[in-house]
Amino acid sequence: MKKIALALAATLASTPAMAGVYVNAESNASYTGNDYTSRTTDLHVGYEGEVGSLGYYVQGGPAFTAADGADGSTDFSGKLGGSVAASEKLGVYGEISFKTDETADNAYGTKIGAKFSF
């Protein structure tokens, strides 16, 4: 994790003037069949920019979780992601995310994908 933070800091230090700060609010609900199981709402502050053809972002902040039939909790979550144009019509992207948890193991996730435009 320290290596990722150092690499990110070096990238941010060399970013052009096009980079910027943003606020991102996102709410994700989970269901099993028709039954609601939980909702997590992230309130993140982030920074995004470009280095050459690489677009990137880093964001983090509180994550409010409410599980069905349980008291809610507040943890910390964050994301680091990037995208690059592989060609004029094809973009490739990826994301690493995490969420702390006081009563269980921390959670981590990855996302990778490609987008083709016609």
mmCIF file of N, CA and C in Angstrom:
data_model
loop_
_atom_site.group_PDB
_atom_site.id
_atom_site.type_symbol
_atom_site.label_atom_id
_atom_site.label_comp_id
_atom_site.label_asym_id
_atom_site.label_seq_id
_atom_site.Cartn_x
_atom_site.Cartn_y
_atom_site.Cartn_z
ATOM 1 N N MET A 1 0.831 -1.191 0.000
ATOM 2 C CA MET A 1 0.000 0.000 0.000
ATOM 3 C C MET A 1 0.871 1.248 0.000
ATOM 4 N N LYS A 2 2.012 1.213 0.742
ATOM 5 C CA LYS A 2 2.896 2.372 0.773
ATOM 6 C C LYS A 2 3.484 2.646 -0.605
ATOM 7 N N LYS A 3 3.820 1.589 -1.351
ATOM 8 C CA LYS A 3 4.368 1.772 -2.697
ATOM 9 C C LYS A 3 3.355 2.444 -3.618
ATOM 10 N N ILE A 4 2.096 2.040 -3.488
ATOM 11 C CA ILE A 4 1.039 2.652 -4.312
ATOM 12 C C ILE A 4 0.902 4.127 -3.953
ATOM 13 N N ALA A 5 0.911 4.442 -2.660
ATOM 14 C CA ALA A 5 0.778 5.833 -2.227
ATOM 15 C C ALA A 5 1.947 6.677 -2.715
ATOM 16 N N LEU A 6 3.165 6.132 -2.666
ATOM 17 C CA LEU A 6 4.333 6.880 -3.146
ATOM 18 C C LEU A 6 4.270 7.094 -4.656
ATOM 19 N N ALA A 7 3.873 6.065 -5.379
ATOM 20 C CA ALA A 7 3.743 6.210 -6.828
ATOM 21 C C ALA A 7 2.674 7.230 -7.181
ATOM 22 N N LEU A 8 1.567 7.213 -6.447
ATOM 23 C CA LEU A 8 0.499 8.177 -6.670
ATOM 24 C C LEU A 8 0.966 9.587 -6.356
ATOM 25 N N ALA A 9 1.697 9.762 -5.259
ATOM 26 C CA ALA A 9 2.205 11.087 -4.888
ATOM 27 C C ALA A 9 3.145 11.619 -5.965
ATOM 28 N N ALA A 10 4.002 10.765 -6.495
ATOM 29 C CA ALA A 10 4.917 11.185 -7.561
ATOM 30 C C ALA A 10 4.143 11.578 -8.808
ATOM 31 N N THR A 11 3.085 10.826 -9.118
ATOM 32 C CA THR A 11 2.256 11.151 -10.280
ATOM 33 C C THR A 11 1.545 12.480 -10.086
ATOM 34 N N LEU A 12 0.972 12.696 -8.905
ATOM 35 C CA LEU A 12 0.256 13.941 -8.633
ATOM 36 C C LEU A 12 1.191 15.144 -8.670
ATOM 37 N N ALA A 13 2.424 14.968 -8.226
ATOM 38 C CA ALA A 13 3.378 16.071 -8.219
ATOM 39 C C ALA A 13 3.748 16.498 -9.627
ATOM 40 N N SER A 14 3.585 15.613 -10.601
ATOM 41 C CA SER A 14 3.983 15.935 -11.973
ATOM 42 C C SER A 14 2.787 16.175 -12.883
ATOM 43 N N THR A 15 1.598 16.447 -12.323
ATOM 44 C CA THR A 15 0.404 16.593 -13.141
ATOM 45 C C THR A 15 0.318 17.971 -13.790
ATOM 46 N N PRO A 16 -0.314 18.039 -14.947
ATOM 47 C CA PRO A 16 -0.478 19.329 -15.624
ATOM 48 C C PRO A 16 -1.592 20.154 -14.994
ATOM 49 N N ALA A 17 -1.793 21.355 -15.509
ATOM 50 C CA ALA A 17 -2.796 22.277 -14.970
ATOM 51 C C ALA A 17 -4.222 21.803 -15.197
ATOM 52 N N MET A 18 -4.447 20.804 -16.048
ATOM 53 C CA MET A 18 -5.786 20.313 -16.344
ATOM 54 C C MET A 18 -6.375 19.481 -15.205
ATOM 55 N N ALA A 19 -5.566 19.091 -14.245
ATOM 56 C CA ALA A 19 -6.041 18.256 -13.145
ATOM 57 C C ALA A 19 -6.923 19.073 -12.210
ATOM 58 N N GLY A 20 -7.748 18.381 -11.409
ATOM 59 C CA GLY A 20 -8.602 19.127 -10.511
ATOM 60 C C GLY A 20 -9.218 18.305 -9.407
ATOM 61 N N VAL A 21 -9.717 19.021 -8.420
ATOM 62 C CA VAL A 21 -10.381 18.436 -7.264
ATOM 63 C C VAL A 21 -11.874 18.303 -7.565
ATOM 64 N N TYR A 22 -12.496 17.251 -7.046
ATOM 65 C CA TYR A 22 -13.936 17.066 -7.227
ATOM 66 C C TYR A 22 -14.526 16.401 -5.991
ATOM 67 N N VAL A 23 -15.858 16.416 -5.895
ATOM 68 C CA VAL A 23 -16.604 15.726 -4.849
ATOM 69 C C VAL A 23 -17.483 14.689 -5.535
ATOM 70 N N ASN A 24 -17.511 13.478 -4.976
ATOM 71 C CA ASN A 24 -18.296 12.388 -5.558
ATOM 72 C C ASN A 24 -19.143 11.741 -4.467
ATOM 73 N N ALA A 25 -20.458 11.754 -4.628
ATOM 74 C CA ALA A 25 -21.369 11.057 -3.725
ATOM 75 C C ALA A 25 -21.970 9.895 -4.491
ATOM 76 N N GLU A 26 -21.895 8.683 -3.907
ATOM 77 C CA GLU A 26 -22.373 7.484 -4.586
ATOM 78 C C GLU A 26 -23.058 6.581 -3.580
ATOM 79 N N SER A 27 -24.217 6.068 -3.926
ATOM 80 C CA SER A 27 -24.952 5.164 -3.048
ATOM 81 C C SER A 27 -25.211 3.859 -3.788
ATOM 82 N N ASN A 28 -24.830 2.735 -3.166
ATOM 83 C CA ASN A 28 -24.994 1.412 -3.753
ATOM 84 C C ASN A 28 -25.833 0.545 -2.826
ATOM 85 N N ALA A 29 -26.936 0.008 -3.344
ATOM 86 C CA ALA A 29 -27.806 -0.871 -2.570
ATOM 87 C C ALA A 29 -27.643 -2.300 -3.064
ATOM 88 N N SER A 30 -27.803 -3.254 -2.143
ATOM 89 C CA SER A 30 -27.706 -4.671 -2.480
ATOM 90 C C SER A 30 -29.035 -5.360 -2.173
ATOM 91 N N TYR A 31 -29.415 -6.278 -3.052
ATOM 92 C CA TYR A 31 -30.642 -7.049 -2.896
ATOM 93 C C TYR A 31 -30.344 -8.510 -3.195
ATOM 94 N N THR A 32 -31.028 -9.389 -2.512
ATOM 95 C CA THR A 32 -31.037 -10.806 -2.848
ATOM 96 C C THR A 32 -32.468 -11.122 -3.238
ATOM 97 N N GLY A 33 -32.682 -11.373 -4.509
ATOM 98 C CA GLY A 33 -34.051 -11.494 -5.004
ATOM 99 C C GLY A 33 -34.734 -10.154 -4.833
ATOM 100 N N ASN A 34 -35.875 -10.128 -4.156
ATOM 101 C CA ASN A 34 -36.591 -8.882 -3.872
ATOM 102 C C ASN A 34 -36.262 -8.318 -2.504
ATOM 103 N N ASP A 35 -35.382 -8.986 -1.747
ATOM 104 C CA ASP A 35 -35.086 -8.583 -0.378
ATOM 105 C C ASP A 35 -33.885 -7.642 -0.311
ATOM 106 N N TYR A 36 -34.107 -6.467 0.273
ATOM 107 C CA TYR A 36 -33.032 -5.504 0.513
ATOM 108 C C TYR A 36 -32.088 -6.086 1.560
ATOM 109 N N THR A 37 -30.775 -6.005 1.324
ATOM 110 C CA THR A 37 -29.804 -6.502 2.305
ATOM 111 C C THR A 37 -28.960 -5.391 2.906
ATOM 112 N N SER A 38 -28.516 -4.420 2.091
ATOM 113 C CA SER A 38 -27.700 -3.329 2.643
ATOM 114 C C SER A 38 -27.539 -2.200 1.632
ATOM 115 N N ARG A 39 -27.053 -1.069 2.153
ATOM 116 C CA ARG A 39 -26.737 0.089 1.312
ATOM 117 C C ARG A 39 -25.469 0.727 1.872
ATOM 118 N N THR A 40 -24.562 1.110 0.966
ATOM 119 C CA THR A 40 -23.371 1.863 1.350
ATOM 120 C C THR A 40 -23.358 3.160 0.551
ATOM 121 N N THR A 41 -23.215 4.269 1.260
ATOM 122 C CA THR A 41 -23.139 5.579 0.626
ATOM 123 C C THR A 41 -21.761 6.160 0.890
ATOM 124 N N ASP A 42 -21.030 6.437 -0.188
ATOM 125 C CA ASP A 42 -19.694 7.033 -0.106
ATOM 126 C C ASP A 42 -19.789 8.528 -0.345
ATOM 127 N N LEU A 43 -19.114 9.322 0.468
ATOM 128 C CA LEU A 43 -18.980 10.762 0.259
ATOM 129 C C LEU A 43 -17.487 11.040 0.114
ATOM 130 N N HIS A 44 -17.021 11.088 -1.123
ATOM 131 C CA HIS A 44 -15.595 11.176 -1.409
ATOM 132 C C HIS A 44 -15.176 12.552 -1.921
ATOM 133 N N VAL A 45 -13.963 12.915 -1.584
ATOM 134 C CA VAL A 45 -13.275 14.044 -2.198
ATOM 135 C C VAL A 45 -12.177 13.419 -3.044
ATOM 136 N N GLY A 46 -12.022 13.908 -4.266
ATOM 137 C CA GLY A 46 -11.067 13.286 -5.165
ATOM 138 C C GLY A 46 -10.245 14.276 -5.941
ATOM 139 N N TYR A 47 -9.300 13.717 -6.669
ATOM 140 C CA TYR A 47 -8.407 14.484 -7.528
ATOM 141 C C TYR A 47 -8.227 13.694 -8.815
ATOM 142 N N GLU A 48 -8.395 14.357 -9.954
ATOM 143 C CA GLU A 48 -8.247 13.681 -11.241
ATOM 144 C C GLU A 48 -7.384 14.514 -12.170
ATOM 145 N N GLY A 49 -6.771 13.833 -13.112
ATOM 146 C CA GLY A 49 -5.936 14.527 -14.068
ATOM 147 C C GLY A 49 -5.472 13.602 -15.169
ATOM 148 N N GLU A 50 -4.516 14.088 -15.929
ATOM 149 C CA GLU A 50 -3.946 13.323 -17.039
ATOM 150 C C GLU A 50 -2.441 13.484 -17.046
ATOM 151 N N VAL A 51 -1.769 12.411 -17.378
ATOM 152 C CA VAL A 51 -0.330 12.427 -17.616
ATOM 153 C C VAL A 51 -0.138 11.763 -18.971
ATOM 154 N N GLY A 52 0.148 12.567 -19.978
ATOM 155 C CA GLY A 52 0.209 12.025 -21.334
ATOM 156 C C GLY A 52 -1.160 11.501 -21.731
ATOM 157 N N SER A 53 -1.223 10.243 -22.152
ATOM 158 C CA SER A 53 -2.500 9.647 -22.558
ATOM 159 C C SER A 53 -3.197 8.918 -21.409
ATOM 160 N N LEU A 54 -2.618 8.941 -20.217
ATOM 161 C CA LEU A 54 -3.203 8.270 -19.062
ATOM 162 C C LEU A 54 -4.074 9.231 -18.263
ATOM 163 N N GLY A 55 -5.345 8.912 -18.128
ATOM 164 C CA GLY A 55 -6.238 9.641 -17.243
ATOM 165 C C GLY A 55 -6.291 8.900 -15.919
ATOM 166 N N TYR A 56 -6.304 9.612 -14.808
ATOM 167 C CA TYR A 56 -6.293 8.959 -13.502
ATOM 168 C C TYR A 56 -7.166 9.717 -12.508
ATOM 169 N N TYR A 57 -7.514 9.035 -11.412
ATOM 170 C CA TYR A 57 -8.206 9.677 -10.302
ATOM 171 C C TYR A 57 -7.884 8.928 -9.017
ATOM 172 N N VAL A 58 -7.979 9.654 -7.921
ATOM 173 C CA VAL A 58 -7.861 9.085 -6.585
ATOM 174 C C VAL A 58 -8.898 9.796 -5.728
ATOM 175 N N GLN A 59 -9.650 9.024 -4.929
ATOM 176 C CA GLN A 59 -10.688 9.629 -4.108
ATOM 177 C C GLN A 59 -10.861 8.830 -2.827
ATOM 178 N N GLY A 60 -11.369 9.513 -1.798
ATOM 179 C CA GLY A 60 -11.595 8.827 -0.537
ATOM 180 C C GLY A 60 -12.449 9.661 0.398
ATOM 181 N N GLY A 61 -13.010 9.001 1.405
ATOM 182 C CA GLY A 61 -13.844 9.671 2.383
ATOM 183 C C GLY A 61 -14.679 8.679 3.161
ATOM 184 N N PRO A 62 -15.654 9.178 3.915
ATOM 185 C CA PRO A 62 -16.472 8.293 4.732
ATOM 186 C C PRO A 62 -17.397 7.416 3.888
ATOM 187 N N ALA A 63 -17.634 6.210 4.408
ATOM 188 C CA ALA A 63 -18.579 5.269 3.804
ATOM 189 C C ALA A 63 -19.599 4.913 4.873
ATOM 190 N N PHE A 64 -20.857 5.246 4.636
ATOM 191 C CA PHE A 64 -21.940 4.984 5.578
ATOM 192 C C PHE A 64 -22.671 3.731 5.126
ATOM 193 N N THR A 65 -22.677 2.704 5.972
ATOM 194 C CA THR A 65 -23.295 1.426 5.620
ATOM 195 C C THR A 65 -24.498 1.165 6.514
ATOM 196 N N ALA A 66 -25.591 0.740 5.902
ATOM 197 C CA ALA A 66 -26.802 0.384 6.634
ATOM 198 C C ALA A 66 -27.260 -0.984 6.143
ATOM 199 N N ALA A 67 -27.073 -1.998 6.988
ATOM 200 C CA ALA A 67 -27.532 -3.349 6.656
ATOM 201 C C ALA A 67 -28.950 -3.538 7.174
ATOM 202 N N ASP A 68 -29.717 -4.358 6.487
ATOM 203 C CA ASP A 68 -31.092 -4.618 6.877
ATOM 204 C C ASP A 68 -31.131 -5.247 8.275
ATOM 205 N N GLY A 69 -31.863 -4.620 9.188
ATOM 206 C CA GLY A 69 -32.030 -5.150 10.521
ATOM 207 C C GLY A 69 -30.853 -4.951 11.455
ATOM 208 N N ALA A 70 -29.874 -4.102 11.080
ATOM 209 C CA ALA A 70 -28.692 -3.878 11.923
ATOM 210 C C ALA A 70 -28.419 -2.387 12.038
ATOM 211 N N ASP A 71 -27.669 -2.009 13.080
ATOM 212 C CA ASP A 71 -27.256 -0.620 13.220
ATOM 213 C C ASP A 71 -26.300 -0.260 12.090
ATOM 214 N N GLY A 72 -26.331 0.990 11.660
ATOM 215 C CA GLY A 72 -25.437 1.460 10.611
ATOM 216 C C GLY A 72 -24.024 1.649 11.138
ATOM 217 N N SER A 73 -23.075 1.765 10.224
ATOM 218 C CA SER A 73 -21.683 2.001 10.606
ATOM 219 C C SER A 73 -21.060 3.010 9.652
ATOM 220 N N THR A 74 -20.016 3.657 10.126
ATOM 221 C CA THR A 74 -19.259 4.598 9.301
ATOM 222 C C THR A 74 -17.825 4.116 9.239
ATOM 223 N N ASP A 75 -17.329 3.924 8.043
ATOM 224 C CA ASP A 75 -15.968 3.474 7.807
ATOM 225 C C ASP A 75 -15.308 4.429 6.827
ATOM 226 N N PHE A 76 -14.133 4.083 6.331
ATOM 227 C CA PHE A 76 -13.423 4.900 5.347
ATOM 228 C C PHE A 76 -13.264 4.076 4.080
ATOM 229 N N SER A 77 -13.491 4.700 2.931
ATOM 230 C CA SER A 77 -13.329 3.999 1.662
ATOM 231 C C SER A 77 -12.593 4.891 0.676
ATOM 232 N N GLY A 78 -12.041 4.264 -0.336
ATOM 233 C CA GLY A 78 -11.318 5.019 -1.351
ATOM 234 C C GLY A 78 -11.175 4.237 -2.639
ATOM 235 N N LYS A 79 -10.814 4.958 -3.695
ATOM 236 C CA LYS A 79 -10.636 4.360 -5.019
ATOM 237 C C LYS A 79 -9.457 5.017 -5.719
ATOM 238 N N LEU A 80 -8.771 4.229 -6.512
ATOM 239 C CA LEU A 80 -7.692 4.699 -7.379
ATOM 240 C C LEU A 80 -7.948 4.084 -8.742
ATOM 241 N N GLY A 81 -8.047 4.912 -9.767
ATOM 242 C CA GLY A 81 -8.368 4.373 -11.078
ATOM 243 C C GLY A 81 -7.676 5.124 -12.193
ATOM 244 N N GLY A 82 -7.717 4.513 -13.353
ATOM 245 C CA GLY A 82 -7.109 5.140 -14.512
ATOM 246 C C GLY A 82 -7.690 4.605 -15.798
ATOM 247 N N SER A 83 -7.418 5.335 -16.877
ATOM 248 C CA SER A 83 -7.869 4.913 -18.196
ATOM 249 C C SER A 83 -6.860 5.390 -19.237
ATOM 250 N N VAL A 84 -6.823 4.667 -20.328
ATOM 251 C CA VAL A 84 -5.931 5.022 -21.428
ATOM 252 C C VAL A 84 -6.627 4.666 -22.741
ATOM 253 N N ALA A 85 -6.412 5.500 -23.737
ATOM 254 C CA ALA A 85 -6.960 5.222 -25.064
ATOM 255 C C ALA A 85 -6.024 4.250 -25.772
ATOM 256 N N ALA A 86 -6.486 3.029 -26.014
ATOM 257 C CA ALA A 86 -5.685 2.036 -26.727
ATOM 258 C C ALA A 86 -5.675 2.349 -28.218
ATOM 259 N N SER A 87 -6.754 2.968 -28.698
ATOM 260 C CA SER A 87 -6.857 3.429 -30.081
ATOM 261 C C SER A 87 -7.860 4.566 -30.086
ATOM 262 N N GLU A 88 -8.187 5.066 -31.263
ATOM 263 C CA GLU A 88 -9.140 6.166 -31.359
ATOM 264 C C GLU A 88 -10.535 5.764 -30.873
ATOM 265 N N LYS A 89 -10.881 4.474 -30.995
ATOM 266 C CA LYS A 89 -12.218 4.010 -30.629
ATOM 267 C C LYS A 89 -12.233 3.074 -29.421
ATOM 268 N N LEU A 90 -11.073 2.675 -28.919
ATOM 269 C CA LEU A 90 -11.012 1.720 -27.819
ATOM 270 C C LEU A 90 -10.306 2.311 -26.610
ATOM 271 N N GLY A 91 -11.005 2.301 -25.479
ATOM 272 C CA GLY A 91 -10.431 2.755 -24.218
ATOM 273 C C GLY A 91 -10.363 1.603 -23.233
ATOM 274 N N VAL A 92 -9.318 1.583 -22.416
ATOM 275 C CA VAL A 92 -9.141 0.554 -21.397
ATOM 276 C C VAL A 92 -9.081 1.257 -20.047
ATOM 277 N N TYR A 93 -9.755 0.695 -19.032
ATOM 278 C CA TYR A 93 -9.792 1.334 -17.717
ATOM 279 C C TYR A 93 -9.651 0.298 -16.610
ATOM 280 N N GLY A 94 -9.283 0.785 -15.431
ATOM 281 C CA GLY A 94 -9.172 -0.083 -14.270
ATOM 282 C C GLY A 94 -9.343 0.713 -12.991
ATOM 283 N N GLU A 95 -9.682 0.005 -11.898
ATOM 284 C CA GLU A 95 -9.902 0.655 -10.614
ATOM 285 C C GLU A 95 -9.563 -0.320 -9.494
ATOM 286 N N ILE A 96 -8.974 0.212 -8.428
ATOM 287 C CA ILE A 96 -8.737 -0.522 -7.190
ATOM 288 C C ILE A 96 -9.493 0.235 -6.100
ATOM 289 N N SER A 97 -10.248 -0.486 -5.276
ATOM 290 C CA SER A 97 -11.013 0.162 -4.208
ATOM 291 C C SER A 97 -10.796 -0.570 -2.885
ATOM 292 N N PHE A 98 -11.101 0.138 -1.796
ATOM 293 C CA PHE A 98 -11.011 -0.465 -0.475
ATOM 294 C C PHE A 98 -12.041 0.157 0.444
ATOM 295 N N LYS A 99 -12.352 -0.565 1.519
ATOM 296 C CA LYS A 99 -13.234 -0.047 2.564
ATOM 297 C C LYS A 99 -12.787 -0.661 3.881
ATOM 298 N N THR A 100 -12.553 0.196 4.870
ATOM 299 C CA THR A 100 -12.181 -0.294 6.196
ATOM 300 C C THR A 100 -13.417 -0.835 6.903
ATOM 301 N N ASP A 101 -13.199 -1.596 7.960
ATOM 302 C CA ASP A 101 -14.307 -2.129 8.742
ATOM 303 C C ASP A 101 -13.801 -2.383 10.154
ATOM 304 N N GLU A 102 -14.444 -1.754 11.151
ATOM 305 C CA GLU A 102 -14.015 -1.889 12.542
ATOM 306 C C GLU A 102 -14.305 -3.270 13.119
ATOM 307 N N THR A 103 -15.302 -3.974 12.593
ATOM 308 C CA THR A 103 -15.705 -5.245 13.188
ATOM 309 C C THR A 103 -15.357 -6.457 12.336
ATOM 310 N N ALA A 104 -14.841 -6.261 11.136
ATOM 311 C CA ALA A 104 -14.506 -7.381 10.248
ATOM 312 C C ALA A 104 -13.263 -7.008 9.439
ATOM 313 N N ASP A 105 -12.846 -7.888 8.568
ATOM 314 C CA ASP A 105 -11.692 -7.613 7.715
ATOM 315 C C ASP A 105 -12.006 -6.474 6.747
ATOM 316 N N ASN A 106 -10.971 -5.711 6.398
ATOM 317 C CA ASN A 106 -11.130 -4.682 5.377
ATOM 318 C C ASN A 106 -11.513 -5.339 4.059
ATOM 319 N N ALA A 107 -12.220 -4.603 3.227
ATOM 320 C CA ALA A 107 -12.663 -5.119 1.929
ATOM 321 C C ALA A 107 -11.891 -4.426 0.815
ATOM 322 N N TYR A 108 -11.563 -5.180 -0.229
ATOM 323 C CA TYR A 108 -10.839 -4.658 -1.380
ATOM 324 C C TYR A 108 -11.540 -5.112 -2.642
ATOM 325 N N GLY A 109 -11.423 -4.320 -3.694
ATOM 326 C CA GLY A 109 -12.038 -4.693 -4.957
ATOM 327 C C GLY A 109 -11.212 -4.191 -6.125
ATOM 328 N N THR A 110 -11.418 -4.827 -7.256
ATOM 329 C CA THR A 110 -10.768 -4.414 -8.505
ATOM 330 C C THR A 110 -11.804 -4.375 -9.610
ATOM 331 N N LYS A 111 -11.524 -3.546 -10.597
ATOM 332 C CA LYS A 111 -12.381 -3.450 -11.771
ATOM 333 C C LYS A 111 -11.459 -3.235 -12.958
ATOM 334 N N ILE A 112 -11.721 -3.915 -14.043
ATOM 335 C CA ILE A 112 -10.975 -3.699 -15.276
ATOM 336 C C ILE A 112 -11.941 -3.865 -16.422
ATOM 337 N N GLY A 113 -11.782 -3.052 -17.451
ATOM 338 C CA GLY A 113 -12.706 -3.139 -18.562
ATOM 339 C C GLY A 113 -12.210 -2.415 -19.788
ATOM 340 N N ALA A 114 -12.983 -2.537 -20.825
ATOM 341 C CA ALA A 114 -12.684 -1.880 -22.089
ATOM 342 C C ALA A 114 -13.981 -1.313 -22.652
ATOM 343 N N LYS A 115 -13.881 -0.172 -23.322
ATOM 344 C CA LYS A 115 -15.043 0.479 -23.912
ATOM 345 C C LYS A 115 -14.729 0.769 -25.381
ATOM 346 N N PHE A 116 -15.569 0.233 -26.279
ATOM 347 C CA PHE A 116 -15.409 0.464 -27.703
ATOM 348 C C PHE A 116 -16.509 1.398 -28.175
ATOM 349 N N SER A 117 -16.139 2.493 -28.824
ATOM 350 C CA SER A 117 -17.102 3.465 -29.342
ATOM 351 C C SER A 117 -17.244 3.298 -30.854
ATOM 352 N N PHE A 118 -18.486 3.409 -31.341
ATOM 353 C CA PHE A 118 -18.739 3.270 -32.780
ATOM 354 C C PHE A 118 -18.765 4.610 -33.463
#
